[in-house]
PDB file of C-alpha atoms in Angstrom:
ATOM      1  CA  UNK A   1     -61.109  21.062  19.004  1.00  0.00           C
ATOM      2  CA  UNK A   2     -63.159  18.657  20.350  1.00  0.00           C
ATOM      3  CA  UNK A   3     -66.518  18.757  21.394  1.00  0.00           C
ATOM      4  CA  UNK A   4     -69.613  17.053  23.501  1.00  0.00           C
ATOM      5  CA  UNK A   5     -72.860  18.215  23.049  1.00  0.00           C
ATOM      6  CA  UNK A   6     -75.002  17.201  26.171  1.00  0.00           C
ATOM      7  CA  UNK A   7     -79.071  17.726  24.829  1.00  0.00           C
ATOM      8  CA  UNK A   8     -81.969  15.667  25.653  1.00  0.00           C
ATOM      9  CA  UNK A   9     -83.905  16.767  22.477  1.00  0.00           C
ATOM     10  CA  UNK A  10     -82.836  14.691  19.458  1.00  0.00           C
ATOM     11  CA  UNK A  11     -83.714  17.599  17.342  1.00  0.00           C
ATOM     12  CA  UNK A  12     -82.104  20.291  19.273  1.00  0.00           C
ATOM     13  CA  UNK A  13     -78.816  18.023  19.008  1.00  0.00           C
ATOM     14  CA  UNK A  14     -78.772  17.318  15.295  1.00  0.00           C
ATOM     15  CA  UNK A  15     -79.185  20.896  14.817  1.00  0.00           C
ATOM     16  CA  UNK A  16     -76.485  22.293  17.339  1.00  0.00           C
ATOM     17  CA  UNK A  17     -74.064  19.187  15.653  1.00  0.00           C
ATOM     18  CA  UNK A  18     -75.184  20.705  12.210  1.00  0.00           C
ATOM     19  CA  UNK A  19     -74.870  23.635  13.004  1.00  0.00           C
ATOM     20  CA  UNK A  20     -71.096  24.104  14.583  1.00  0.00           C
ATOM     21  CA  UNK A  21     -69.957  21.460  12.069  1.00  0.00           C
ATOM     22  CA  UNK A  22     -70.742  24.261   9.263  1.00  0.00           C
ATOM     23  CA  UNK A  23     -69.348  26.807  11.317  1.00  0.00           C
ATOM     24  CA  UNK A  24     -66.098  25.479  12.315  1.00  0.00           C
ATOM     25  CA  UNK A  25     -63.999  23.325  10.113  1.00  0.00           C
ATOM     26  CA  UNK A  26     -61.744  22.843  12.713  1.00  0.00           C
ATOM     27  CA  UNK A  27     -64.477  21.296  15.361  1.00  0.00           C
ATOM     28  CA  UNK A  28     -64.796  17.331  15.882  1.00  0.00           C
ATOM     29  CA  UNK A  29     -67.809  16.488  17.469  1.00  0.00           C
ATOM     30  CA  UNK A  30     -66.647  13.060  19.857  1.00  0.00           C
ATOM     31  CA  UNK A  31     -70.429  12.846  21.392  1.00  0.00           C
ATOM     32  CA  UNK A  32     -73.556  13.855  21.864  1.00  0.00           C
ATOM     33  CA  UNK A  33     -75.433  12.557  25.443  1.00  0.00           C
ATOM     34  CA  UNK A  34     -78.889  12.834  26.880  1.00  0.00           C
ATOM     35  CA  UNK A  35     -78.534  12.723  30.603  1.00  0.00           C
ATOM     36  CA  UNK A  36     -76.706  13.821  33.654  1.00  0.00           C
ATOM     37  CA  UNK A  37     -75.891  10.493  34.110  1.00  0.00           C
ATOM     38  CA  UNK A  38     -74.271   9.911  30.804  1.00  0.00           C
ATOM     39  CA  UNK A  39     -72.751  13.260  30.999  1.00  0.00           C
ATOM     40  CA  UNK A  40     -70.849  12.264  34.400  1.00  0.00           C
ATOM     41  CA  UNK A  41     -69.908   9.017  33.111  1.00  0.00           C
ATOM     42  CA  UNK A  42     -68.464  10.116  30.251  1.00  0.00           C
ATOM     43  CA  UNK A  43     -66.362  13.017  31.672  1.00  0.00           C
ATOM     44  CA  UNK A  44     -65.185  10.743  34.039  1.00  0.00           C
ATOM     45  CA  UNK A  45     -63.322   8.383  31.454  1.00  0.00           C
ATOM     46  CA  UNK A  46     -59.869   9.388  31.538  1.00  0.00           C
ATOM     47  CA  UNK A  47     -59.780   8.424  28.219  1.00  0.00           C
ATOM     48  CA  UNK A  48     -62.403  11.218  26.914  1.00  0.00           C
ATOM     49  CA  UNK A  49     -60.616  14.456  25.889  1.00  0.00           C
ATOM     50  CA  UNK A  50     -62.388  17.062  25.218  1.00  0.00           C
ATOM     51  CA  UNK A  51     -62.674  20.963  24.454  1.00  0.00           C
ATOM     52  CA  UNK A  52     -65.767  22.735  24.352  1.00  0.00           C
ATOM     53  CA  UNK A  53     -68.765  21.200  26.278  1.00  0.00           C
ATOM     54  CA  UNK A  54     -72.364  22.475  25.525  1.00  0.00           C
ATOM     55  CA  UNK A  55     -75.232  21.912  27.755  1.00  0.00           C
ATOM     56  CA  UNK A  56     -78.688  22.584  27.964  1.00  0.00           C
ATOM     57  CA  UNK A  57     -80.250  22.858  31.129  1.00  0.00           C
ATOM     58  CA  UNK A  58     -83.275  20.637  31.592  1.00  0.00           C
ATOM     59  CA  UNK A  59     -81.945  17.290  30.835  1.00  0.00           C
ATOM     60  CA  UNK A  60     -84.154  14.284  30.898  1.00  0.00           C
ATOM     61  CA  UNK A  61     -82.869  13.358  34.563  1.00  0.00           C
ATOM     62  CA  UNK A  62     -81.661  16.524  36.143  1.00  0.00           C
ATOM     63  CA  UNK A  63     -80.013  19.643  35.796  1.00  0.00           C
ATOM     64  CA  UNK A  64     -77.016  19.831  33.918  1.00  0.00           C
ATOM     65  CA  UNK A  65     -75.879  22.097  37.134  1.00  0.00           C
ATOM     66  CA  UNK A  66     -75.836  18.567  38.817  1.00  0.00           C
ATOM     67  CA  UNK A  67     -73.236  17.591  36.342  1.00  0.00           C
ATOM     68  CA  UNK A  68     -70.355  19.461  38.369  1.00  0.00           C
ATOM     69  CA  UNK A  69     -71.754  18.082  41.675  1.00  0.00           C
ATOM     70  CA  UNK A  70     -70.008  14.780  40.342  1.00  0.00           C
ATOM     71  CA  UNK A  71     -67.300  15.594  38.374  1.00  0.00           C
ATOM     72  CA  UNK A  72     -64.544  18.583  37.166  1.00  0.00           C
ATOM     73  CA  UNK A  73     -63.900  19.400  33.775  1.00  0.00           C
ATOM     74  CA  UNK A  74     -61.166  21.999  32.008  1.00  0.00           C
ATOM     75  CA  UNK A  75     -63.457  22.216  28.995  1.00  0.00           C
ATOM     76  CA  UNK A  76     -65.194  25.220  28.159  1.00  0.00           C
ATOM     77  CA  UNK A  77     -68.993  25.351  29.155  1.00  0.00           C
ATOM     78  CA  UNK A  78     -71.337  27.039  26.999  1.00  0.00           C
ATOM     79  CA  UNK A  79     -74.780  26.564  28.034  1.00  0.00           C
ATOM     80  CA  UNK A  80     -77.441  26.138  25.764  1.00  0.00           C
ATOM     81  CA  UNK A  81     -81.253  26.812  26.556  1.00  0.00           C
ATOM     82  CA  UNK A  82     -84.705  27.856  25.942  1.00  0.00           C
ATOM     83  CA  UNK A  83     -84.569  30.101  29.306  1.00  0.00           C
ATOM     84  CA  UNK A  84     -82.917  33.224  30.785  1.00  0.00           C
ATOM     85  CA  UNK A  85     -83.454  32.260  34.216  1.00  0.00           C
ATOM     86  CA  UNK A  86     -80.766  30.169  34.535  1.00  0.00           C
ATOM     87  CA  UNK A  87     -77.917  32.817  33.435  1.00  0.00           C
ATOM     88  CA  UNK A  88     -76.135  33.402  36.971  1.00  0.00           C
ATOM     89  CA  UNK A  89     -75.774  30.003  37.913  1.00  0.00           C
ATOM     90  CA  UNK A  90     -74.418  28.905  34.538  1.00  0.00           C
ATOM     91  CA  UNK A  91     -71.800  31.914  35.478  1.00  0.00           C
ATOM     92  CA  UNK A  92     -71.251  30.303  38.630  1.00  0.00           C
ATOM     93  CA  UNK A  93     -70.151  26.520  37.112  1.00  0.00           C
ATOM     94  CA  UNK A  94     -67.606  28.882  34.857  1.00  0.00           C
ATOM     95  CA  UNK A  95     -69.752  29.022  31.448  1.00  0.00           C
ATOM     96  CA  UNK A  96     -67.847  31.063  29.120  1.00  0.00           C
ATOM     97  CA  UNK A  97     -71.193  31.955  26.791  1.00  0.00           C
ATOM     98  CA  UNK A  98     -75.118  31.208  27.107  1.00  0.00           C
ATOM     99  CA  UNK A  99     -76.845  30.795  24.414  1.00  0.00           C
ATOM    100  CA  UNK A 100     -80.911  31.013  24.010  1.00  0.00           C
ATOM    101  CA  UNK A 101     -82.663  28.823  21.734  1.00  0.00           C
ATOM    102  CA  UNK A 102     -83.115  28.808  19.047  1.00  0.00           C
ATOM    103  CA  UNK A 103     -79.343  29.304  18.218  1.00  0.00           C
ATOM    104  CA  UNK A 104     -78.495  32.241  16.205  1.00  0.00           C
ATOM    105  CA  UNK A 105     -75.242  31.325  14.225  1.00  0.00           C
ATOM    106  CA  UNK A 106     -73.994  34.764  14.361  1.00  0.00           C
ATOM    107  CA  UNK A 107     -73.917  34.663  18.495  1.00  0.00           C
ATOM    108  CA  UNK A 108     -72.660  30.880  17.969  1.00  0.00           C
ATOM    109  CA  UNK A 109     -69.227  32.022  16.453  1.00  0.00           C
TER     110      UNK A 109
END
């Protein structure tokens, strides 16, 4: 399966990459990206394939709600965050799991 991790904390990505790479043998991680921007343009590469998308929320320039306002994606969402405000409208965009930070492994598999 292939995944993109979308986080604008470097240490919040290494650790989500870290920690679904000891998880899941069967995972390939194929990015990780910063910004709604680099989000958008990478999902709109035809070339990209991809699985399993996680997000967090508050990305250095946006939303990652203002992702799908620019593009469509058939990977899974799982949303990734330090808040519980934001658990409806990741529902709404078709997130099949939130997670709240820190990351328990246990809820991650």
């Amino acid at each position: 399966m292939k995944v993109l991790i979308v986080e604008d904390e470097p240490l919040a990505q290494n650790n989500l990459r870290n920690l679904t790479m000891k998880l899941f043998d069967d995972l390939e991680i194929v990015g990780m990206i910063s910004s709604v921007k680099g989000a958008v343009q990478w999902l709109q590469n035809p070339e990209n394939e991809l699985d399993i998308l996680f997000l967090d929320v508050e990305l250095s320039d946006g939303m990652c709600f203002d992702i799908f306002e620019q593009v469509k994606t058939n990977a899974q969402i799982i949303i990734t965050t330090a808040y519980d405000t934001y658990a409806l409208k990741a529902f709404q965009i078709h997130s099949i799991d939130y997670l709240l930070k820190p990351i328990d492994p246990e809820e991650l598999k």
